Amino acid sequence: EKQLVESGGGLIQPGGSLRLSCAASGFTFSSYNMNWVRQAPGKGLEWVSQISTSSSNIYYVDSVKGRFTISRDNAKNSLYLQMNSLRAEDTAVYYCARDRALYGNVFDIWGQGTMVTVSS
Amino acid sequence: DIQMTQSPPTLSASVGDRVTITCRASQSISSGMAWYQQKPGKAPKLLIYKASNLESGVPSRFSGSGSGTEFTLTISSLQPDDFATYYCQQCNSYPRTFGQGTKVEIK
């Protein structure tokens, strides 16, 4: 079964740092671009970042540029999101999602999400 | 950035109804449109890719159409399992952007 499992969320004070992880199984992780998508409580979906298969191409939404860093370890089938200088507006469920580039660059497999709460 | 305007925000319908959700892109995205379904507390689920292609395992009552800037998601006969929130997403350029969502409620 193709699966993504996020971890690392929690309660963090404004200005703090957190590192999210996403463990992939059931497919060849190194063959797919990967994404982070977030959803603030009661709000819609917001794409956060994408990393290519070899980490050579990386993209961010403007609101996290300079604060968040996406990375991956293909040997460990894992995706990461290092989040620094966290703000209250970063509070959200964070999902990792597989990018199926061959069929329209869509997000075809999603994890269950991990909650990040930024509050004092 | 490409803005995605989805309508209506909320839709009340009955089982068996035909339902249409519209998404407009602020500039042309060719056929780079995807539709997702999300239920409370769950991750989104891919329904449609490249504007009109049905994802494997998705019931045929779901269909997508459009190109350029105007797109629609249609549910031909609404079923109890279809009450959820639906999002469009442009897959043509960065940043990837989603519509605001359409919540389909029981009438």
PDB file of N, CA, C and O in Angstrom, chain A residues 33 35 37 39 43-47 50 59-62 95 99-100 102-108 110-113, chain B residues 1 32-34 36 38 41-46 48-50 55-56 87 89 91-92 94-100:
ATOM      1  N   ASN A  33       8.547  13.935  -7.313  1.00  0.00           N
ATOM      2  CA  ASN A  33       8.593  15.211  -6.619  1.00  0.00           C
ATOM      3  C   ASN A  33       7.642  15.131  -5.432  1.00  0.00           C
ATOM      4  O   ASN A  33       6.641  14.402  -5.469  1.00  0.00           O
ATOM      5  N   ASN A  35       5.660  17.357  -2.029  1.00  0.00           N
ATOM      6  CA  ASN A  35       5.121  18.658  -1.622  1.00  0.00           C
ATOM      7  C   ASN A  35       4.724  18.685  -0.153  1.00  0.00           C
ATOM      8  O   ASN A  35       4.441  17.637   0.444  1.00  0.00           O
ATOM      9  N   VAL A  37       1.701  20.747   1.965  1.00  0.00           N
ATOM     10  CA  VAL A  37       0.478  21.548   1.848  1.00  0.00           C
ATOM     11  C   VAL A  37      -0.044  21.743   3.267  1.00  0.00           C
ATOM     12  O   VAL A  37      -0.004  20.808   4.076  1.00  0.00           O
ATOM     13  N   GLN A  39      -3.157  23.495   6.044  1.00  0.00           N
ATOM     14  CA  GLN A  39      -4.553  23.895   6.173  1.00  0.00           C
ATOM     15  C   GLN A  39      -4.758  24.452   7.575  1.00  0.00           C
ATOM     16  O   GLN A  39      -4.733  23.704   8.558  1.00  0.00           O
ATOM     17  N   LYS A  43      -9.995  26.540   7.593  1.00  0.00           N
ATOM     18  CA  LYS A  43      -9.679  27.247   6.352  1.00  0.00           C
ATOM     19  C   LYS A  43      -9.402  26.271   5.212  1.00  0.00           C
ATOM     20  O   LYS A  43      -9.479  25.059   5.382  1.00  0.00           O
ATOM     21  N   GLY A  44      -9.058  26.824   4.065  1.00  0.00           N
ATOM     22  CA  GLY A  44      -8.786  26.025   2.882  1.00  0.00           C
ATOM     23  C   GLY A  44      -7.350  25.535   2.808  1.00  0.00           C
ATOM     24  O   GLY A  44      -6.550  25.727   3.731  1.00  0.00           O
ATOM     25  N   LEU A  45      -7.048  24.898   1.700  1.00  0.00           N
ATOM     26  CA  LEU A  45      -5.727  24.324   1.484  1.00  0.00           C
ATOM     27  C   LEU A  45      -4.760  25.373   0.941  1.00  0.00           C
ATOM     28  O   LEU A  45      -5.134  26.192   0.099  1.00  0.00           O
ATOM     29  N   GLU A  46      -3.523  25.313   1.406  1.00  0.00           N
ATOM     30  CA  GLU A  46      -2.477  26.210   0.910  1.00  0.00           C
ATOM     31  C   GLU A  46      -1.226  25.386   0.619  1.00  0.00           C
ATOM     32  O   GLU A  46      -0.661  24.756   1.516  1.00  0.00           O
ATOM     33  N   TRP A  47      -0.798  25.403  -0.633  1.00  0.00           N
ATOM     34  CA  TRP A  47       0.469  24.767  -0.995  1.00  0.00           C
ATOM     35  C   TRP A  47       1.614  25.537  -0.364  1.00  0.00           C
ATOM     36  O   TRP A  47       1.621  26.777  -0.369  1.00  0.00           O
ATOM     37  N   GLN A  50       7.611  22.595  -2.709  1.00  0.00           N
ATOM     38  CA  GLN A  50       7.841  21.402  -3.507  1.00  0.00           C
ATOM     39  C   GLN A  50       9.333  21.184  -3.688  1.00  0.00           C
ATOM     40  O   GLN A  50      10.097  22.144  -3.835  1.00  0.00           O
ATOM     41  N   TYR A  59      10.751  24.938  -4.618  1.00  0.00           N
ATOM     42  CA  TYR A  59       9.856  26.084  -4.715  1.00  0.00           C
ATOM     43  C   TYR A  59       9.148  26.287  -3.380  1.00  0.00           C
ATOM     44  O   TYR A  59       8.864  25.320  -2.666  1.00  0.00           O
ATOM     45  N   TYR A  60       8.839  27.560  -3.087  1.00  0.00           N
ATOM     46  CA  TYR A  60       8.126  27.910  -1.866  1.00  0.00           C
ATOM     47  C   TYR A  60       7.035  28.929  -2.167  1.00  0.00           C
ATOM     48  O   TYR A  60       7.174  29.757  -3.076  1.00  0.00           O
ATOM     49  N   VAL A  61       5.993  28.926  -1.349  1.00  0.00           N
ATOM     50  CA  VAL A  61       5.056  30.038  -1.361  1.00  0.00           C
ATOM     51  C   VAL A  61       5.743  31.231  -0.708  1.00  0.00           C
ATOM     52  O   VAL A  61       6.607  31.057   0.178  1.00  0.00           O
ATOM     53  N   ASP A  62       5.422  32.435  -1.142  1.00  0.00           N
ATOM     54  CA  ASP A  62       6.133  33.622  -0.660  1.00  0.00           C
ATOM     55  C   ASP A  62       6.117  33.763   0.860  1.00  0.00           C
ATOM     56  O   ASP A  62       7.107  34.205   1.459  1.00  0.00           O
ATOM     57  N   TYR A  95       0.315  18.672   5.610  1.00  0.00           N
ATOM     58  CA  TYR A  95       0.253  17.412   4.870  1.00  0.00           C
ATOM     59  C   TYR A  95       1.461  17.303   3.931  1.00  0.00           C
ATOM     60  O   TYR A  95       1.838  18.298   3.294  1.00  0.00           O
ATOM     61  N   ASP A  99       3.668  14.106  -5.772  1.00  0.00           N
ATOM     62  CA  ASP A  99       3.382  14.826  -7.004  1.00  0.00           C
ATOM     63  C   ASP A  99       3.484  13.858  -8.179  1.00  0.00           C
ATOM     64  O   ASP A  99       4.559  13.327  -8.436  1.00  0.00           O
ATOM     65  N   ARG A 100       2.393  13.643  -8.883  1.00  0.00           N
ATOM     66  CA  ARG A 100       2.391  12.741 -10.030  1.00  0.00           C
ATOM     67  C   ARG A 100       2.596  13.564 -11.292  1.00  0.00           C
ATOM     68  O   ARG A 100       1.642  13.940 -11.982  1.00  0.00           O
ATOM     69  N   LEU A 102       3.741  12.985 -14.219  1.00  0.00           N
ATOM     70  CA  LEU A 102       3.409  12.438 -15.535  1.00  0.00           C
ATOM     71  C   LEU A 102       1.957  12.675 -15.933  1.00  0.00           C
ATOM     72  O   LEU A 102       1.619  12.678 -17.112  1.00  0.00           O
ATOM     73  N   TYR A 103       1.095  12.874 -14.954  1.00  0.00           N
ATOM     74  CA  TYR A 103      -0.328  13.030 -15.236  1.00  0.00           C
ATOM     75  C   TYR A 103      -0.846  14.337 -14.657  1.00  0.00           C
ATOM     76  O   TYR A 103      -1.769  14.343 -13.855  1.00  0.00           O
ATOM     77  N   GLY A 104      -0.209  15.407 -15.065  1.00  0.00           N
ATOM     78  CA  GLY A 104      -0.738  16.715 -14.727  1.00  0.00           C
ATOM     79  C   GLY A 104      -0.227  17.355 -13.461  1.00  0.00           C
ATOM     80  O   GLY A 104      -0.804  18.346 -13.009  1.00  0.00           O
ATOM     81  N   ASN A 105       0.854  16.831 -12.884  1.00  0.00           N
ATOM     82  CA  ASN A 105       1.432  17.446 -11.681  1.00  0.00           C
ATOM     83  C   ASN A 105       0.437  17.523 -10.536  1.00  0.00           C
ATOM     84  O   ASN A 105       0.373  18.530  -9.819  1.00  0.00           O
ATOM     85  N   VAL A 106      -0.334  16.471 -10.382  1.00  0.00           N
ATOM     86  CA  VAL A 106      -1.350  16.468  -9.330  1.00  0.00           C
ATOM     87  C   VAL A 106      -0.832  15.754  -8.088  1.00  0.00           C
ATOM     88  O   VAL A 106       0.123  14.996  -8.137  1.00  0.00           O
ATOM     89  N   PHE A 107      -1.517  16.007  -6.974  1.00  0.00           N
ATOM     90  CA  PHE A 107      -1.136  15.415  -5.704  1.00  0.00           C
ATOM     91  C   PHE A 107      -2.003  14.176  -5.480  1.00  0.00           C
ATOM     92  O   PHE A 107      -3.151  14.291  -5.058  1.00  0.00           O
ATOM     93  N   ASP A 108      -1.438  12.994  -5.764  1.00  0.00           N
ATOM     94  CA  ASP A 108      -2.281  11.806  -5.798  1.00  0.00           C
ATOM     95  C   ASP A 108      -2.247  10.983  -4.517  1.00  0.00           C
ATOM     96  O   ASP A 108      -3.136  10.165  -4.296  1.00  0.00           O
ATOM     97  N   TRP A 110      -1.649  11.474  -0.250  1.00  0.00           N
ATOM     98  CA  TRP A 110      -1.506  12.422   0.849  1.00  0.00           C
ATOM     99  C   TRP A 110      -1.298  11.653   2.152  1.00  0.00           C
ATOM    100  O   TRP A 110      -1.847  10.571   2.340  1.00  0.00           O
ATOM    101  N   GLY A 111      -0.552  12.264   3.063  1.00  0.00           N
ATOM    102  CA  GLY A 111      -0.470  11.730   4.405  1.00  0.00           C
ATOM    103  C   GLY A 111      -1.687  12.145   5.211  1.00  0.00           C
ATOM    104  O   GLY A 111      -2.573  12.848   4.724  1.00  0.00           O
ATOM    105  N   GLN A 112      -1.714  11.734   6.469  1.00  0.00           N
ATOM    106  CA  GLN A 112      -2.861  12.038   7.337  1.00  0.00           C
ATOM    107  C   GLN A 112      -2.752  13.419   7.971  1.00  0.00           C
ATOM    108  O   GLN A 112      -3.716  13.920   8.539  1.00  0.00           O
ATOM    109  N   GLY A 113      -1.564  14.006   7.873  1.00  0.00           N
ATOM    110  CA  GLY A 113      -1.362  15.344   8.401  1.00  0.00           C
ATOM    111  C   GLY A 113      -0.792  15.349   9.812  1.00  0.00           C
ATOM    112  O   GLY A 113      -0.996  14.418  10.587  1.00  0.00           O
TER     113      GLY A 113
ATOM    114  N   ASP B   1       1.173  35.511  -9.235  1.00  0.00           N
ATOM    115  CA  ASP B   1       0.553  34.269  -8.836  1.00  0.00           C
ATOM    116  C   ASP B   1      -0.823  34.121  -9.504  1.00  0.00           C
ATOM    117  O   ASP B   1      -1.526  35.111  -9.735  1.00  0.00           O
ATOM    118  N   GLY B  32      -4.371  22.465 -16.950  1.00  0.00           N
ATOM    119  CA  GLY B  32      -3.694  22.166 -15.683  1.00  0.00           C
ATOM    120  C   GLY B  32      -4.552  22.348 -14.452  1.00  0.00           C
ATOM    121  O   GLY B  32      -4.210  23.141 -13.553  1.00  0.00           O
ATOM    122  N   MET B  33      -5.664  21.624 -14.403  1.00  0.00           N
ATOM    123  CA  MET B  33      -6.612  21.749 -13.291  1.00  0.00           C
ATOM    124  C   MET B  33      -6.822  20.404 -12.637  1.00  0.00           C
ATOM    125  O   MET B  33      -6.965  19.382 -13.315  1.00  0.00           O
ATOM    126  N   ALA B  34      -6.874  20.407 -11.317  1.00  0.00           N
ATOM    127  CA  ALA B  34      -7.205  19.207 -10.551  1.00  0.00           C
ATOM    128  C   ALA B  34      -8.337  19.535  -9.590  1.00  0.00           C
ATOM    129  O   ALA B  34      -8.511  20.689  -9.177  1.00  0.00           O
ATOM    130  N   TYR B  36     -10.191  18.054  -5.919  1.00  0.00           N
ATOM    131  CA  TYR B  36     -10.036  17.203  -4.755  1.00  0.00           C
ATOM    132  C   TYR B  36     -11.308  17.245  -3.907  1.00  0.00           C
ATOM    133  O   TYR B  36     -12.005  18.258  -3.870  1.00  0.00           O
ATOM    134  N   GLN B  38     -12.527  16.660   0.133  1.00  0.00           N
ATOM    135  CA  GLN B  38     -12.027  16.528   1.495  1.00  0.00           C
ATOM    136  C   GLN B  38     -13.193  16.394   2.472  1.00  0.00           C
ATOM    137  O   GLN B  38     -14.125  17.186   2.442  1.00  0.00           O
ATOM    138  N   GLY B  41     -11.600  16.239   8.994  1.00  0.00           N
ATOM    139  CA  GLY B  41     -10.571  15.487   9.682  1.00  0.00           C
ATOM    140  C   GLY B  41      -9.756  14.555   8.805  1.00  0.00           C
ATOM    141  O   GLY B  41      -8.924  13.802   9.328  1.00  0.00           O
ATOM    142  N   LYS B  42      -9.975  14.599   7.511  1.00  0.00           N
ATOM    143  CA  LYS B  42      -9.278  13.712   6.589  1.00  0.00           C
ATOM    144  C   LYS B  42      -8.447  14.497   5.576  1.00  0.00           C
ATOM    145  O   LYS B  42      -8.680  15.684   5.358  1.00  0.00           O
ATOM    146  N   ALA B  43      -7.488  13.810   4.968  1.00  0.00           N
ATOM    147  CA  ALA B  43      -6.700  14.420   3.911  1.00  0.00           C
ATOM    148  C   ALA B  43      -7.541  14.544   2.637  1.00  0.00           C
ATOM    149  O   ALA B  43      -8.485  13.773   2.429  1.00  0.00           O
ATOM    150  N   PRO B  44      -7.191  15.483   1.784  1.00  0.00           N
ATOM    151  CA  PRO B  44      -7.869  15.573   0.485  1.00  0.00           C
ATOM    152  C   PRO B  44      -7.647  14.313  -0.342  1.00  0.00           C
ATOM    153  O   PRO B  44      -6.653  13.610  -0.179  1.00  0.00           O
ATOM    154  N   LYS B  45      -8.595  14.077  -1.252  1.00  0.00           N
ATOM    155  CA  LYS B  45      -8.541  12.925  -2.147  1.00  0.00           C
ATOM    156  C   LYS B  45      -8.650  13.424  -3.584  1.00  0.00           C
ATOM    157  O   LYS B  45      -9.546  14.218  -3.902  1.00  0.00           O
ATOM    158  N   LEU B  46      -7.759  12.987  -4.437  1.00  0.00           N
ATOM    159  CA  LEU B  46      -7.762  13.407  -5.841  1.00  0.00           C
ATOM    160  C   LEU B  46      -8.947  12.785  -6.577  1.00  0.00           C
ATOM    161  O   LEU B  46      -9.165  11.570  -6.518  1.00  0.00           O
ATOM    162  N   ILE B  48     -10.096  14.411 -10.022  1.00  0.00           N
ATOM    163  CA  ILE B  48      -9.947  14.721 -11.443  1.00  0.00           C
ATOM    164  C   ILE B  48      -8.555  15.301 -11.671  1.00  0.00           C
ATOM    165  O   ILE B  48      -8.094  16.135 -10.888  1.00  0.00           O
ATOM    166  N   TYR B  49      -7.880  14.881 -12.740  1.00  0.00           N
ATOM    167  CA  TYR B  49      -6.612  15.481 -13.117  1.00  0.00           C
ATOM    168  C   TYR B  49      -6.656  15.920 -14.577  1.00  0.00           C
ATOM    169  O   TYR B  49      -7.464  15.413 -15.362  1.00  0.00           O
ATOM    170  N   LYS B  50      -5.818  16.873 -14.914  1.00  0.00           N
ATOM    171  CA  LYS B  50      -5.773  17.456 -16.252  1.00  0.00           C
ATOM    172  C   LYS B  50      -7.177  17.822 -16.728  1.00  0.00           C
ATOM    173  O   LYS B  50      -7.571  17.527 -17.853  1.00  0.00           O
ATOM    174  N   GLU B  55      -9.719  10.148 -11.922  1.00  0.00           N
ATOM    175  CA  GLU B  55      -8.719   9.360 -11.216  1.00  0.00           C
ATOM    176  C   GLU B  55      -9.228   7.931 -11.024  1.00  0.00           C
ATOM    177  O   GLU B  55     -10.423   7.698 -10.838  1.00  0.00           O
ATOM    178  N   SER B  56      -8.313   6.985 -11.087  1.00  0.00           N
ATOM    179  CA  SER B  56      -8.664   5.585 -10.906  1.00  0.00           C
ATOM    180  C   SER B  56      -9.377   5.359  -9.577  1.00  0.00           C
ATOM    181  O   SER B  56      -8.966   5.870  -8.535  1.00  0.00           O
ATOM    182  N   TYR B  87     -12.217  21.153  -3.627  1.00  0.00           N
ATOM    183  CA  TYR B  87     -11.238  22.186  -3.962  1.00  0.00           C
ATOM    184  C   TYR B  87     -10.729  21.996  -5.386  1.00  0.00           C
ATOM    185  O   TYR B  87     -10.448  20.872  -5.802  1.00  0.00           O
ATOM    186  N   GLN B  89      -7.528  23.124  -7.975  1.00  0.00           N
ATOM    187  CA  GLN B  89      -6.112  23.479  -7.855  1.00  0.00           C
ATOM    188  C   GLN B  89      -5.526  23.637  -9.244  1.00  0.00           C
ATOM    189  O   GLN B  89      -5.721  22.778 -10.103  1.00  0.00           O
ATOM    190  N   CYS B  91      -2.346  23.430 -11.594  1.00  0.00           N
ATOM    191  CA  CYS B  91      -1.113  22.639 -11.577  1.00  0.00           C
ATOM    192  C   CYS B  91      -0.167  23.108 -12.683  1.00  0.00           C
ATOM    193  O   CYS B  91       0.699  22.353 -13.131  1.00  0.00           O
ATOM    194  N   ASN B  92      -0.370  24.344 -13.120  1.00  0.00           N
ATOM    195  CA  ASN B  92       0.341  24.823 -14.295  1.00  0.00           C
ATOM    196  C   ASN B  92       1.592  25.614 -13.966  1.00  0.00           C
ATOM    197  O   ASN B  92       2.540  25.644 -14.759  1.00  0.00           O
ATOM    198  N   TYR B  94       4.020  27.823 -10.551  1.00  0.00           N
ATOM    199  CA  TYR B  94       4.275  28.027  -9.128  1.00  0.00           C
ATOM    200  C   TYR B  94       3.998  29.487  -8.753  1.00  0.00           C
ATOM    201  O   TYR B  94       4.264  30.386  -9.542  1.00  0.00           O
ATOM    202  N   PRO B  95       3.451  29.716  -7.551  1.00  0.00           N
ATOM    203  CA  PRO B  95       3.044  28.709  -6.570  1.00  0.00           C
ATOM    204  C   PRO B  95       1.780  27.978  -6.990  1.00  0.00           C
ATOM    205  O   PRO B  95       0.900  28.573  -7.616  1.00  0.00           O
ATOM    206  N   ARG B  96       1.713  26.703  -6.696  1.00  0.00           N
ATOM    207  CA  ARG B  96       0.467  25.973  -6.906  1.00  0.00           C
ATOM    208  C   ARG B  96      -0.608  26.631  -6.047  1.00  0.00           C
ATOM    209  O   ARG B  96      -0.357  26.933  -4.882  1.00  0.00           O
ATOM    210  N   THR B  97      -1.762  26.886  -6.582  1.00  0.00           N
ATOM    211  CA  THR B  97      -2.798  27.559  -5.816  1.00  0.00           C
ATOM    212  C   THR B  97      -4.110  26.781  -5.878  1.00  0.00           C
ATOM    213  O   THR B  97      -4.440  26.185  -6.906  1.00  0.00           O
ATOM    214  N   PHE B  98      -4.822  26.856  -4.752  1.00  0.00           N
ATOM    215  CA  PHE B  98      -6.111  26.185  -4.613  1.00  0.00           C
ATOM    216  C   PHE B  98      -7.241  27.214  -4.621  1.00  0.00           C
ATOM    217  O   PHE B  98      -7.037  28.384  -4.237  1.00  0.00           O
ATOM    218  N   GLY B  99      -8.415  26.774  -5.003  1.00  0.00           N
ATOM    219  CA  GLY B  99      -9.607  27.574  -4.794  1.00  0.00           C
ATOM    220  C   GLY B  99      -9.957  27.574  -3.314  1.00  0.00           C
ATOM    221  O   GLY B  99      -9.379  26.830  -2.514  1.00  0.00           O
ATOM    222  N   GLN B 100     -10.924  28.408  -2.962  1.00  0.00           N
ATOM    223  CA  GLN B 100     -11.285  28.583  -1.545  1.00  0.00           C
ATOM    224  C   GLN B 100     -12.115  27.421  -1.009  1.00  0.00           C
ATOM    225  O   GLN B 100     -12.309  27.302   0.205  1.00  0.00           O
TER     226      GLN B 100
END
